[in-house]
Amino acid sequence: MFYMEDDEIALMFALLIIPAIIWLQIWVKKRRENRRNELGEEEFENTARAFLSILIEGTAVIGGLIMIIVSSGVVIKYIIKFYT
């Protein structure tokens, strides 16, 4: 059995995670911009560094998208329960 307090706590956490999602996406964008050369192409020192960067940035982007989906679902669920 769920109470309104549980929904409010979930909503609070969903809203608090939004700044973390935004920061994560800005961090990935800055990392990519720092690697660009004069022609606008991304440069890596070696293949291992490129692979590691792809893994880290890919995980950050996919994780951010998952967090957006989950937090928006919590907000929508709260709105539906609140107004019905």
PDB file of C-alpha atoms in Angstrom:
ATOM      1  CA  MET A   1       0.000   0.000   0.000  1.00  0.00           C
ATOM      2  CA  PHE A   2       1.383   3.388  -1.031  1.00  0.00           C
ATOM      3  CA  TYR A   3       0.801   6.636   0.717  1.00  0.00           C
ATOM      4  CA  MET A   4       0.899  10.170  -0.616  1.00  0.00           C
ATOM      5  CA  GLU A   5       4.114  10.761   1.353  1.00  0.00           C
ATOM      6  CA  ASP A   6       5.916   8.112  -0.706  1.00  0.00           C
ATOM      7  CA  ASP A   7       4.833   9.800  -3.924  1.00  0.00           C
ATOM      8  CA  GLU A   8       6.027  13.175  -2.662  1.00  0.00           C
ATOM      9  CA  ILE A   9       9.421  11.767  -1.696  1.00  0.00           C
ATOM     10  CA  ALA A  10       9.770  10.156  -5.130  1.00  0.00           C
ATOM     11  CA  LEU A  11       8.802  13.473  -6.751  1.00  0.00           C
ATOM     12  CA  MET A  12      11.374  15.318  -4.665  1.00  0.00           C
ATOM     13  CA  PHE A  13      14.156  12.961  -5.735  1.00  0.00           C
ATOM     14  CA  ALA A  14      13.029  13.124  -9.370  1.00  0.00           C
ATOM     15  CA  LEU A  15      13.186  16.913  -9.310  1.00  0.00           C
ATOM     16  CA  LEU A  16      16.518  16.949  -7.495  1.00  0.00           C
ATOM     17  CA  ILE A  17      18.139  14.730 -10.099  1.00  0.00           C
ATOM     18  CA  ILE A  18      17.365  17.116 -12.982  1.00  0.00           C
ATOM     19  CA  PRO A  19      20.346  19.435 -12.227  1.00  0.00           C
ATOM     20  CA  ALA A  20      22.617  16.357 -12.132  1.00  0.00           C
ATOM     21  CA  ILE A  21      21.344  15.308 -15.542  1.00  0.00           C
ATOM     22  CA  ILE A  22      21.993  18.772 -16.966  1.00  0.00           C
ATOM     23  CA  TRP A  23      25.486  18.883 -15.448  1.00  0.00           C
ATOM     24  CA  LEU A  24      26.290  15.458 -16.901  1.00  0.00           C
ATOM     25  CA  GLN A  25      25.292  16.512 -20.415  1.00  0.00           C
ATOM     26  CA  ILE A  26      27.275  19.771 -20.162  1.00  0.00           C
ATOM     27  CA  TRP A  27      30.310  17.818 -18.925  1.00  0.00           C
ATOM     28  CA  VAL A  28      30.182  15.501 -21.947  1.00  0.00           C
ATOM     29  CA  LYS A  29      29.812  18.462 -24.316  1.00  0.00           C
ATOM     30  CA  LYS A  30      32.826  20.263 -22.800  1.00  0.00           C
ATOM     31  CA  ARG A  31      34.956  17.108 -23.033  1.00  0.00           C
ATOM     32  CA  ARG A  32      34.135  16.812 -26.723  1.00  0.00           C
ATOM     33  CA  GLU A  33      34.816  20.497 -27.390  1.00  0.00           C
ATOM     34  CA  ASN A  34      38.220  20.311 -25.655  1.00  0.00           C
ATOM     35  CA  ARG A  35      39.344  17.565 -28.050  1.00  0.00           C
ATOM     36  CA  ARG A  36      38.529  19.476 -31.232  1.00  0.00           C
ATOM     37  CA  ASN A  37      41.336  20.751 -33.446  1.00  0.00           C
ATOM     38  CA  GLU A  38      41.304  23.798 -35.758  1.00  0.00           C
ATOM     39  CA  LEU A  39      39.304  21.917 -38.401  1.00  0.00           C
ATOM     40  CA  GLY A  40      36.631  20.877 -35.906  1.00  0.00           C
ATOM     41  CA  GLU A  41      37.629  17.211 -35.813  1.00  0.00           C
ATOM     42  CA  GLU A  42      38.069  15.272 -32.583  1.00  0.00           C
ATOM     43  CA  GLU A  43      41.631  14.174 -31.886  1.00  0.00           C
ATOM     44  CA  PHE A  44      42.837  11.469 -29.513  1.00  0.00           C
ATOM     45  CA  GLU A  45      46.402  10.670 -28.457  1.00  0.00           C
ATOM     46  CA  ASN A  46      45.944   6.939 -29.028  1.00  0.00           C
ATOM     47  CA  THR A  47      43.323   4.279 -29.627  1.00  0.00           C
ATOM     48  CA  ALA A  48      43.037   3.308 -25.959  1.00  0.00           C
ATOM     49  CA  ARG A  49      42.234   6.880 -24.993  1.00  0.00           C
ATOM     50  CA  ALA A  50      39.592   7.085 -27.736  1.00  0.00           C
ATOM     51  CA  PHE A  51      38.007   3.817 -26.639  1.00  0.00           C
ATOM     52  CA  LEU A  52      37.961   4.860 -22.977  1.00  0.00           C
ATOM     53  CA  SER A  53      36.482   8.231 -23.873  1.00  0.00           C
ATOM     54  CA  ILE A  54      33.764   6.606 -25.977  1.00  0.00           C
ATOM     55  CA  LEU A  55      32.872   4.275 -23.102  1.00  0.00           C
ATOM     56  CA  ILE A  56      32.774   7.016 -20.474  1.00  0.00           C
ATOM     57  CA  GLU A  57      30.886   9.558 -22.556  1.00  0.00           C
ATOM     58  CA  GLY A  58      28.510   6.958 -23.965  1.00  0.00           C
ATOM     59  CA  THR A  59      27.692   5.712 -20.494  1.00  0.00           C
ATOM     60  CA  ALA A  60      27.134   9.282 -19.303  1.00  0.00           C
ATOM     61  CA  VAL A  61      24.797  10.105 -22.200  1.00  0.00           C
ATOM     62  CA  ILE A  62      22.796   6.874 -21.932  1.00  0.00           C
ATOM     63  CA  GLY A  63      22.652   7.181 -18.138  1.00  0.00           C
ATOM     64  CA  GLY A  64      21.416  10.754 -18.471  1.00  0.00           C
ATOM     65  CA  LEU A  65      18.691   9.679 -20.882  1.00  0.00           C
ATOM     66  CA  ILE A  66      17.604   6.902 -18.534  1.00  0.00           C
ATOM     67  CA  MET A  67      17.488   9.345 -15.621  1.00  0.00           C
ATOM     68  CA  ILE A  68      15.384  11.769 -17.710  1.00  0.00           C
ATOM     69  CA  ILE A  69      12.924   9.014 -18.599  1.00  0.00           C
ATOM     70  CA  VAL A  70      12.622   7.793 -15.011  1.00  0.00           C
ATOM     71  CA  SER A  71      12.303  11.253 -13.461  1.00  0.00           C
ATOM     72  CA  SER A  72       9.742  12.418 -16.019  1.00  0.00           C
ATOM     73  CA  GLY A  73       7.776   9.217 -15.392  1.00  0.00           C
ATOM     74  CA  VAL A  74       7.745   9.922 -11.661  1.00  0.00           C
ATOM     75  CA  VAL A  75       6.577  13.499 -12.255  1.00  0.00           C
ATOM     76  CA  ILE A  76       3.816  12.374 -14.633  1.00  0.00           C
ATOM     77  CA  LYS A  77       2.737   9.634 -12.210  1.00  0.00           C
ATOM     78  CA  TYR A  78       2.546  12.187  -9.376  1.00  0.00           C
ATOM     79  CA  ILE A  79       0.510  14.618 -11.473  1.00  0.00           C
ATOM     80  CA  ILE A  80      -1.915  11.884 -12.513  1.00  0.00           C
ATOM     81  CA  LYS A  81      -2.382  10.699  -8.908  1.00  0.00           C
ATOM     82  CA  PHE A  82      -2.683  14.239  -7.594  1.00  0.00           C
ATOM     83  CA  TYR A  83      -5.393  15.309 -10.035  1.00  0.00           C
ATOM     84  CA  THR A  84      -7.466  12.105 -10.014  1.00  0.00           C
TER      85      THR A  84
END
